[in-house]
Coordinates of C-alpha atoms in Angstrom, one line a residue:
M578 CA 22.0 5.1 2.6
G579 CA 24.8 5.6 0.2
Q580 CA 24.1 9.4 -0.2
P581 CA 27.1 11.6 -1.2
R582 CA 29.0 13.2 1.6
K583 CA 28.6 16.9 2.2
A584 CA 31.4 19.1 3.3
L585 CA 31.8 20.0 6.9
R586 CA 30.0 23.3 7.5
T587 CA 31.7 26.3 9.1
T588 CA 28.8 28.1 10.7
T589 CA 29.6 26.4 14.1
V590 CA 32.8 28.5 14.5
G591 CA 31.0 31.5 15.9
A592 CA 29.1 29.4 18.4
V593 CA 32.3 27.6 19.6
S594 CA 34.1 30.9 19.9
A595 CA 31.2 32.4 22.0
T596 CA 31.4 29.4 24.4
L597 CA 35.1 29.8 24.8
V598 CA 34.9 33.5 25.4
A599 CA 32.3 32.7 28.1
G600 CA 34.7 30.2 29.6
A601 CA 37.5 32.8 29.5
A602 CA 35.3 35.1 31.5
F603 CA 35.7 32.6 34.4
G604 CA 39.5 32.7 34.0
L605 CA 39.7 29.3 32.5
A606 CA 42.5 28.0 30.2
P607 CA 42.5 24.6 28.4
A608 CA 45.1 22.0 29.2
A609 CA 46.6 20.2 26.2
Q610 CA 47.9 17.3 28.3
A611 CA 46.7 15.7 31.5
A612 CA 48.6 17.2 34.4
P613 CA 50.9 14.9 36.5
A614 CA 49.2 13.4 39.5
A615 CA 51.4 15.2 41.9
A616 CA 50.8 18.7 40.5
P617 CA 49.5 20.9 43.4
V618 CA 46.3 22.9 43.0
A619 CA 45.4 25.8 45.2
A620 CA 42.0 25.4 46.9
P621 CA 39.6 28.3 47.0
A622 CA 38.7 29.8 50.2
A623 CA 36.0 27.8 51.9
A624 CA 33.3 28.8 54.4
S625 CA 34.2 28.0 58.0
S626 CA 31.6 25.3 58.2
T627 CA 33.2 23.1 55.5
D628 CA 36.6 21.5 54.7
V629 CA 37.7 21.4 51.1
R630 CA 40.6 19.5 49.5
F631 CA 41.8 18.8 46.0
V632 CA 42.5 15.1 45.3
D633 CA 43.4 12.6 42.6
I634 CA 40.9 9.7 42.3
P635 CA 41.9 6.6 40.3
G636 CA 39.1 6.0 37.8
D637 CA 38.6 3.0 35.5
G638 CA 41.9 1.4 34.6
G639 CA 43.7 3.6 37.0
T640 CA 43.1 6.8 35.0
I641 CA 43.6 9.8 37.3
L642 CA 40.5 12.0 37.7
K643 CA 41.1 15.4 39.3
A644 CA 38.5 16.1 42.0
N645 CA 37.6 18.3 44.9
V646 CA 36.0 17.1 48.1
F647 CA 33.9 19.2 50.4
T648 CA 33.2 17.8 53.9
P649 CA 31.2 19.2 56.8
K650 CA 33.7 20.9 59.0
G651 CA 34.6 19.2 62.3
A652 CA 33.0 15.8 61.5
K653 CA 33.6 13.5 64.5
A654 CA 35.2 10.1 64.2
G655 CA 32.6 7.6 63.2
S656 CA 30.0 10.1 62.0
K657 CA 28.4 9.5 58.6
F658 CA 26.9 11.9 56.1
P659 CA 25.0 11.5 52.9
A660 CA 27.2 12.0 49.8
I661 CA 26.7 13.6 46.4
V662 CA 29.0 12.9 43.4
L663 CA 29.1 15.6 40.7
P664 CA 30.8 14.8 37.4
T665 CA 31.7 18.0 35.5
S666 CA 30.0 19.3 32.4
W667 CA 31.5 19.0 28.9
A668 CA 34.6 21.1 28.6
M669 CA 34.3 22.5 32.2
P670 CA 37.1 22.3 34.8
Q671 CA 36.8 20.8 38.2
I672 CA 35.9 24.1 39.9
E673 CA 32.5 24.2 38.1
Y674 CA 30.4 23.2 41.1
V675 CA 32.5 24.9 43.9
A676 CA 29.7 27.3 44.9
Q677 CA 27.0 24.6 45.0
A678 CA 29.3 22.0 46.6
Q679 CA 30.1 24.3 49.4
K680 CA 26.4 25.1 49.9
L681 CA 25.6 21.4 50.1
A682 CA 28.5 20.6 52.4
N683 CA 27.3 23.5 54.7
S684 CA 24.0 21.6 55.0
G685 CA 25.6 18.3 55.9
Y686 CA 26.7 16.5 52.7
V687 CA 30.0 15.1 51.6
V688 CA 30.4 16.4 48.1
V689 CA 32.9 15.0 45.6
S690 CA 33.1 16.8 42.2
Y691 CA 35.4 15.3 39.6
N692 CA 36.7 16.4 36.2
S693 CA 35.2 14.0 33.7
R694 CA 37.7 11.7 31.9
G695 CA 39.5 13.3 29.0
F696 CA 39.0 16.9 30.0
W697 CA 41.4 19.4 31.4
Q698 CA 43.8 17.9 34.0
S699 CA 42.0 14.5 34.3
G700 CA 43.6 11.7 32.3
G701 CA 42.3 9.5 29.6
E702 CA 40.3 10.5 26.5
I703 CA 36.8 11.9 26.0
E704 CA 34.4 8.9 25.8
T705 CA 31.1 10.8 25.6
G706 CA 29.3 8.9 28.3
G707 CA 30.8 5.6 27.2
P708 CA 31.5 2.5 29.3
K709 CA 34.6 4.0 30.8
D710 CA 32.7 7.1 32.0
I711 CA 30.1 4.9 33.7
A712 CA 32.9 2.8 35.3
D713 CA 34.6 6.1 36.5
A714 CA 31.4 7.1 38.3
S715 CA 31.4 3.8 40.3
K716 CA 35.2 4.2 41.0
V717 CA 34.6 7.7 42.4
I718 CA 31.8 6.3 44.6
D719 CA 34.2 3.5 45.8
W720 CA 36.9 6.2 46.6
T721 CA 34.3 8.4 48.4
L722 CA 33.2 5.5 50.7
E723 CA 36.8 4.6 51.5
N724 CA 38.2 8.2 52.0
T725 CA 35.3 10.3 53.4
P726 CA 32.7 10.0 56.1
A727 CA 30.1 9.1 53.5
D728 CA 27.1 6.9 54.4
P729 CA 27.1 4.0 51.9
G730 CA 23.3 3.9 52.0
K731 CA 22.9 7.5 51.1
I732 CA 24.7 8.2 47.8
G733 CA 23.4 10.7 45.2
M734 CA 24.7 11.8 41.8
G735 CA 24.0 14.9 39.8
G736 CA 25.3 17.6 37.5
V737 CA 24.8 19.8 34.5
S738 CA 24.8 18.7 30.9
Y739 CA 27.5 16.0 30.6
G740 CA 27.4 15.5 34.3
A741 CA 23.7 14.9 34.1
G742 CA 24.0 12.3 31.4
I743 CA 26.8 10.4 33.2
S744 CA 24.7 10.5 36.4
L745 CA 21.7 8.9 34.7
L746 CA 23.8 6.3 33.0
A747 CA 25.5 5.5 36.3
A748 CA 22.1 5.1 38.0
G749 CA 21.4 2.2 35.5
H750 CA 24.7 0.5 36.4
D751 CA 25.3 1.1 40.1
K752 CA 22.5 0.3 42.6
R753 CA 24.2 2.3 45.3
I754 CA 22.9 5.5 43.8
K755 CA 19.7 6.4 45.6
A756 CA 19.0 9.9 44.1
V757 CA 19.9 11.7 40.9
A758 CA 19.5 15.4 39.9
A759 CA 20.1 15.6 36.1
L760 CA 20.1 19.2 34.9
S761 CA 20.2 20.1 31.2
G762 CA 21.0 16.5 30.3
W763 CA 19.9 13.9 27.8
G764 CA 17.8 10.8 27.9
D765 CA 18.3 9.9 24.3
L766 CA 21.4 11.2 22.6
I767 CA 20.2 10.4 19.1
D768 CA 16.9 12.2 19.6
S769 CA 18.9 15.2 20.9
I770 CA 21.3 16.0 18.1
Y771 CA 19.7 13.9 15.3
S772 CA 16.0 14.5 15.8
G773 CA 14.0 14.3 12.6
R774 CA 16.9 12.3 11.1
T775 CA 18.6 15.7 10.8
Q776 CA 22.1 16.6 12.1
H777 CA 21.9 19.5 14.5
Q778 CA 24.9 21.1 13.0
Q779 CA 25.7 23.9 15.5
A780 CA 25.1 21.7 18.5
A781 CA 27.4 18.9 17.4
G782 CA 30.0 21.4 16.1
L783 CA 30.0 23.2 19.4
L784 CA 30.5 20.0 21.4
G785 CA 33.2 18.8 19.0
G786 CA 35.1 22.2 19.0
A787 CA 34.9 22.6 22.7
G788 CA 36.1 19.1 23.2
V789 CA 39.2 19.6 21.1
L790 CA 40.1 22.9 22.8
T791 CA 39.6 21.7 26.4
G792 CA 40.4 18.0 26.2
R793 CA 41.4 14.9 24.3
P794 CA 38.7 13.4 22.1
S795 CA 39.0 9.6 21.6
P796 CA 39.6 8.3 18.1
E797 CA 36.1 6.9 18.2
L798 CA 34.6 10.3 19.0
Q799 CA 36.6 12.0 16.3
Q800 CA 35.6 9.5 13.7
T801 CA 31.9 9.7 14.8
L802 CA 31.9 13.5 14.6
K803 CA 33.6 13.4 11.2
D804 CA 31.0 11.0 9.8
F805 CA 28.1 12.8 11.5
L806 CA 29.0 16.3 10.4
G807 CA 30.2 15.0 7.0
S808 CA 26.8 13.4 6.3
N809 CA 28.3 10.0 5.8
L810 CA 25.0 8.1 5.7
D811 CA 26.8 4.8 5.0
K812 CA 27.7 5.0 8.7
E813 CA 24.3 6.0 9.9
D814 CA 23.5 2.7 11.6
E815 CA 26.9 2.7 13.3
M816 CA 26.4 6.3 14.6
I817 CA 22.9 5.4 15.9
A818 CA 24.3 2.4 17.7
W819 CA 27.1 4.6 19.2
G820 CA 24.5 7.1 20.5
A821 CA 22.2 4.4 21.8
K822 CA 25.1 3.0 24.0
R823 CA 25.4 6.4 25.5
S824 CA 21.7 7.0 26.1
P825 CA 20.1 6.5 29.5
A826 CA 16.9 5.5 27.7
T827 CA 18.7 2.4 26.6
Y828 CA 19.1 1.3 30.2
I829 CA 15.6 2.5 31.4
D830 CA 14.6 -0.9 32.7
Q831 CA 17.8 -1.2 34.8
I832 CA 17.4 2.4 36.1
N833 CA 13.9 1.6 37.2
K834 CA 15.0 -1.7 38.8
N835 CA 17.7 0.0 40.7
G836 CA 15.1 2.5 42.0
A837 CA 17.0 5.8 42.2
A838 CA 14.7 8.9 42.7
V839 CA 15.3 11.0 39.6
M840 CA 14.8 14.7 39.1
L841 CA 15.2 16.1 35.6
G842 CA 15.5 19.8 34.8
N843 CA 15.9 21.4 31.4
A844 CA 15.2 24.6 29.4
W845 CA 12.5 25.0 26.8
G846 CA 15.0 26.3 24.3
D847 CA 17.9 23.9 24.9
T848 CA 19.5 23.7 21.4
I849 CA 21.8 20.8 22.4
F850 CA 19.4 18.6 24.4
P851 CA 15.8 19.6 23.4
P852 CA 13.1 19.2 26.0
N853 CA 11.1 16.6 24.0
Q854 CA 13.5 13.8 24.6
Y855 CA 13.7 14.5 28.3
A856 CA 10.0 14.5 28.7
K857 CA 9.8 11.1 26.9
F858 CA 12.5 9.7 29.2
Y859 CA 10.6 11.1 32.2
E860 CA 7.5 9.3 31.2
Q861 CA 9.4 6.0 31.2
L862 CA 10.6 6.3 34.8
T863 CA 8.6 4.3 37.3
G864 CA 10.3 5.4 40.6
P865 CA 10.1 8.7 42.4
K866 CA 10.5 11.4 39.8
R867 CA 10.2 15.1 39.0
L868 CA 10.4 17.1 35.8
E869 CA 11.1 20.8 35.6
F870 CA 11.2 23.0 32.5
R871 CA 12.1 26.7 32.5
P872 CA 12.9 29.4 29.9
G873 CA 16.5 29.5 28.4
D874 CA 19.0 27.5 26.4
H875 CA 21.5 24.8 27.3
A876 CA 22.5 25.1 31.0
T877 CA 21.5 28.8 31.2
S878 CA 18.8 28.0 33.8
E879 CA 21.5 26.6 36.1
L880 CA 24.1 29.3 35.4
T881 CA 23.5 31.8 38.2
G882 CA 23.5 29.0 40.7
L883 CA 27.0 27.9 39.5
L884 CA 28.1 31.5 40.3
G885 CA 26.7 31.2 43.8
L886 CA 23.6 33.3 43.2
P887 CA 20.0 32.4 44.1
N888 CA 18.7 29.9 41.6
D889 CA 15.4 27.9 41.4
T890 CA 17.0 24.9 39.7
W891 CA 19.6 24.4 42.4
T892 CA 17.1 25.1 45.1
S893 CA 15.0 22.2 43.7
T894 CA 18.1 20.1 43.5
Q895 CA 18.9 20.4 47.2
R896 CA 15.3 19.8 48.1
W897 CA 15.4 16.6 46.1
F898 CA 18.5 15.4 47.7
D899 CA 17.3 16.4 51.2
R900 CA 14.1 14.3 50.7
Y901 CA 15.7 11.2 49.2
L902 CA 19.1 11.1 50.9
K903 CA 18.4 12.7 54.2
G904 CA 14.7 11.6 54.5
E905 CA 13.5 15.1 55.2
K906 CA 9.7 15.6 54.6
N907 CA 10.0 18.9 52.8
G908 CA 7.1 18.4 50.5
V909 CA 9.0 18.0 47.2
D910 CA 7.4 14.5 46.8
T911 CA 3.9 15.7 47.5
E912 CA 3.9 18.6 45.0
Q913 CA 2.8 18.1 41.4
P914 CA 5.8 16.3 39.9
V915 CA 5.8 18.2 36.6
Q916 CA 6.7 21.9 37.2
L917 CA 6.7 24.3 34.2
K918 CA 7.6 27.9 33.9
S919 CA 6.2 29.7 30.9
R920 CA 8.5 31.7 28.6
S921 CA 5.9 34.5 28.8
T922 CA 5.1 34.7 32.6
G923 CA 7.0 34.5 35.8
G924 CA 5.0 31.8 37.7
Y925 CA 5.2 28.0 37.9
E926 CA 2.5 25.6 36.8
G927 CA 2.1 22.1 38.3
Y928 CA 0.9 19.0 36.5
P929 CA 0.4 15.4 37.6
D930 CA 2.3 14.0 34.5
W931 CA 3.6 15.1 31.1
K932 CA 0.5 14.0 29.2
S933 CA -1.6 16.4 31.2
V934 CA 0.4 19.3 29.9
G935 CA -1.4 20.9 26.9
A936 CA -4.3 18.4 27.3
T937 CA -6.5 20.6 25.0
K938 CA -5.6 20.4 21.3
K939 CA -6.5 23.1 18.8
K940 CA -5.9 22.4 15.1
I941 CA -4.8 24.8 12.4
D942 CA -5.8 23.4 8.9
L943 CA -3.1 23.5 6.3
A944 CA -5.4 23.7 3.3
G945 CA -4.5 23.7 -0.4
S946 CA -1.3 22.9 -2.2
T947 CA 1.9 24.8 -1.7
T948 CA 5.2 24.3 -3.6
I949 CA 8.5 25.8 -2.4
R950 CA 12.0 25.7 -3.8
A951 CA 14.8 24.4 -1.8
N952 CA 18.4 25.5 -1.0
V953 CA 17.5 29.1 0.0
D954 CA 17.1 30.4 3.6
S955 CA 13.7 32.2 3.6
G956 CA 14.6 34.3 6.6
A957 CA 12.7 32.1 9.0
N958 CA 15.2 30.3 11.3
G959 CA 15.7 29.0 14.8
G960 CA 18.4 31.4 15.8
T961 CA 21.9 30.7 17.0
V962 CA 22.8 27.9 19.4
L963 CA 23.0 29.1 23.1
L964 CA 22.6 32.8 22.2
S965 CA 19.0 33.2 20.9
N966 CA 17.2 31.3 23.6
A967 CA 19.3 33.0 26.3
L968 CA 18.1 36.3 24.9
D969 CA 14.5 35.0 25.1
Q970 CA 15.1 33.9 28.7
F971 CA 16.6 37.1 30.0
L972 CA 15.2 39.8 27.7
K973 CA 12.1 38.1 26.2
I974 CA 13.6 38.5 22.7
P975 CA 13.1 35.3 20.7
P976 CA 14.1 34.9 17.1
V977 CA 11.8 37.0 14.9
A978 CA 10.7 37.2 11.3
S979 CA 8.3 39.4 9.3
V980 CA 5.8 36.8 8.2
P981 CA 4.2 38.9 5.4
L982 CA 7.6 39.5 3.9
L983 CA 8.7 35.9 3.8
P984 CA 9.3 34.9 0.2
R985 CA 6.6 32.5 -0.8
R986 CA 8.9 31.0 -3.4
Y987 CA 11.0 29.6 -0.6
A988 CA 8.6 29.3 2.3
G989 CA 5.2 27.8 2.9
V990 CA 3.0 29.9 5.2
W991 CA -0.3 29.0 6.8
Q992 CA -2.0 31.2 9.5
S993 CA -4.7 30.7 12.1
E994 CA -7.5 33.1 12.6
K995 CA -6.9 36.0 15.0
Y996 CA -7.5 34.9 18.6
D997 CA -10.0 36.8 20.7
T998 CA -8.3 35.5 23.9
A999 CA -4.8 34.6 24.9
Q1000 CA -3.7 31.1 23.9
Q1001 CA -1.4 29.3 26.4
V1002 CA 0.6 26.9 24.3
R1003 CA 1.9 24.1 26.5
G1004 CA 3.7 21.0 25.4
T1005 CA 4.5 19.6 22.0
V1006 CA 3.1 21.1 18.7
K1007 CA 2.6 18.4 16.0
L1008 CA 2.6 18.8 12.3
H1009 CA 0.9 16.3 9.9
T1010 CA 1.1 16.8 6.2
T1011 CA 1.5 15.1 2.8
L1012 CA 4.8 15.9 1.0
T1013 CA 5.9 15.4 -2.6
S1014 CA 9.5 16.0 -3.6
T1015 CA 11.2 16.2 -6.9
K1016 CA 14.2 14.4 -5.4
E1017 CA 14.7 11.3 -3.4
S1018 CA 16.3 13.2 -0.4
G1019 CA 15.4 16.5 1.2
T1020 CA 15.1 18.5 4.4
L1021 CA 12.4 20.8 5.7
V1022 CA 12.3 22.9 8.8
A1023 CA 9.0 23.8 10.4
Y1024 CA 8.5 26.9 12.6
L1025 CA 5.6 28.1 14.6
Y1026 CA 5.3 31.9 15.1
D1027 CA 3.3 34.2 17.2
V1028 CA 2.2 36.9 14.8
G1029 CA 1.3 40.3 16.0
P1030 CA -0.9 42.9 14.3
L1031 CA 2.0 44.3 12.2
G1032 CA 3.0 40.9 11.0
L1033 CA 6.1 40.5 13.2
G1034 CA 6.4 36.8 14.1
K1035 CA 8.1 35.7 17.4
L1036 CA 9.4 32.1 17.3
V1037 CA 7.3 29.8 19.4
S1038 CA 9.0 26.5 18.3
N1039 CA 10.7 24.7 15.4
A1040 CA 12.0 21.3 14.4
P1041 CA 13.8 19.8 11.3
Y1042 CA 12.8 16.8 9.2
T1043 CA 14.9 14.9 6.7
F1044 CA 14.0 12.1 4.3
H1045 CA 16.0 9.8 2.1
G1046 CA 15.1 7.1 -0.4
K1047 CA 11.8 8.5 -1.5
T1048 CA 10.4 8.1 -5.0
P1049 CA 10.4 11.5 -6.7
G1050 CA 6.9 12.7 -7.5
R1051 CA 5.2 10.2 -5.2
P1052 CA 3.4 11.7 -2.1
F1053 CA 4.2 10.5 1.4
G1054 CA 3.0 11.4 4.9
V1055 CA 5.1 13.5 7.3
D1056 CA 4.5 13.6 11.0
L1057 CA 6.8 15.9 12.9
E1058 CA 6.9 17.0 16.6
L1059 CA 8.2 20.5 17.1
F1060 CA 10.3 21.1 20.2
S1061 CA 8.1 21.3 23.3
T1062 CA 7.5 24.7 24.8
A1063 CA 5.4 26.9 27.1
Y1064 CA 4.4 30.2 25.4
D1065 CA 1.5 32.6 25.8
V1066 CA 0.1 34.0 22.5
P1067 CA -1.6 37.4 23.3
A1068 CA -5.2 38.1 22.4
G1069 CA -5.4 39.7 19.0
H1070 CA -2.5 37.7 17.6
K1071 CA -2.4 34.8 15.2
L1072 CA -0.3 31.6 15.0
A1073 CA 1.6 30.9 11.8
L1074 CA 3.2 27.7 10.6
V1075 CA 6.2 28.4 8.3
V1076 CA 8.1 25.7 6.4
D1077 CA 11.3 26.2 4.5
T1078 CA 14.4 24.2 3.7
V1079 CA 17.5 25.9 5.1
D1080 CA 18.4 26.8 8.7
P1081 CA 21.9 27.4 10.1
L1082 CA 21.1 25.2 13.1
Y1083 CA 20.8 22.1 10.9
I1084 CA 22.5 20.3 8.0
E1085 CA 20.2 20.2 5.1
H1086 CA 20.0 17.4 2.5
N1087 CA 18.3 19.2 -0.4
P1088 CA 19.8 18.4 -3.8
S1089 CA 20.2 21.4 -6.1
G1090 CA 17.0 22.4 -7.8
A1091 CA 14.8 20.4 -5.5
Q1092 CA 11.1 21.4 -5.0
L1093 CA 8.8 20.4 -2.2
T1094 CA 5.0 20.4 -2.5
F1095 CA 2.8 20.3 0.6
S1096 CA -0.8 19.1 0.0
S1097 CA -3.9 18.3 2.0
P1098 CA -5.8 15.4 0.5
A1099 CA -9.4 15.1 1.4
S1100 CA -8.8 11.6 2.8
D1101 CA -5.9 12.7 4.9
P1102 CA -6.0 16.5 5.7
S1103 CA -2.9 18.3 6.7
Y1104 CA -2.9 20.2 10.0
V1105 CA -0.9 21.6 12.9
S1106 CA -2.1 20.4 16.4
V1107 CA -1.4 23.0 19.0
P1108 CA -1.6 21.9 22.7
L1109 CA -3.2 24.4 25.0
R1110 CA -3.4 24.7 28.8
E1111 CA -6.8 23.9 30.2
K1112 CA -8.6 26.9 31.6

């Protein structure tokens, strides 16, 4: 605590711009003010089997939430249908779910999608999954039961990103919610953008920038982002408390008590809500549950479905709702509940639980003593938020580095032996080492690379780690979990652990002139534990 502030970095500008360009491709334009309640909105053409209307729904405190309602066409008086409520993603307008809402309504659901508080034409300010957002979800359910042929005993919630987080939070506060499909969301907000006690600079900057351009951030959010990105460690406890209030994991006991069936879906390379925190949240759920991981970055595995194209994630979502809202015996509850798709292959793998993923562990010894100098990017890095892992998803092009050419002055490098057979990395790689710093604060970033015969390394995973208040010159232990993944290392390749101190994805806390020494005492050897799929 009490560390000097660092200036707000500017590397997030490109990521924010890229997101807004993507939004513009959909013909979207931000609204500076909430539109008047009476402002008419033209509805898109709907299939003949559904009715669609745009409505205003009073949220918490009477705040108007812009929404659209899809109802099975020709519903007879007195008929009831299961209902699904879909809060929009961060910075997305109310038309986000039109394609999927129409599909669900065609199959017999009432679907209500609403623009989350503070964004676009909805009123209020951005609360980031705060109490008002949770209350809004219940108000929308109230309105749905009063104004549509929704069955009060068959209410579901779901959504992508922000919509996923709000749905999980609501499931801990409203027992009427019987099923949830939370896609690309978060279980623990702090473990998402502050893992390893390190600010995820591009992720937080992207969210903050997109919020300003498409909505009205609350004063609390603005101050929190300012403190977070400005490295105001005097406010660290306050920021952690702010994040905990907005984390479904905080309400896990109530979520379990309320008993909603929960499906979680995410991408291996999600640079906003990494997979580790979702897997940990999944393990704490005690009711009906399902966990799906696929290649990609934040929300990219759901994207084609939002455009109305075939999509595995949305297919699973409808199967989940069909089972737990309609009662259909479609087999989704008898399949292995953990479904993984490797970044290297096209098929799915099923597991009974998360701990069974990568049950075999293989260690790479980190022998000897290595000293690196801080404050310089060695050339090893995790890529660019949203872009790099999307390239990996669609083109199989992850971030790369020439491992033999990495400057050993600024990067520590340890390599495995050459593998005779393919190694199927599954789950969470763990680093254990002993670190000695010349300064009381510092940041390191660990990378695991798949290294081919010519020395070209393809990124398998990475994670940051920051420390404060350490005694210079005194060794201390470091245990770091890299972001979970599923990646196949070809036969004839090696694995390499690379550690440096600078990565554009993260804010680093290395004072000028700092040096970090990694050692492997005989009494406490350093190693990387690599989880492998059982053969």
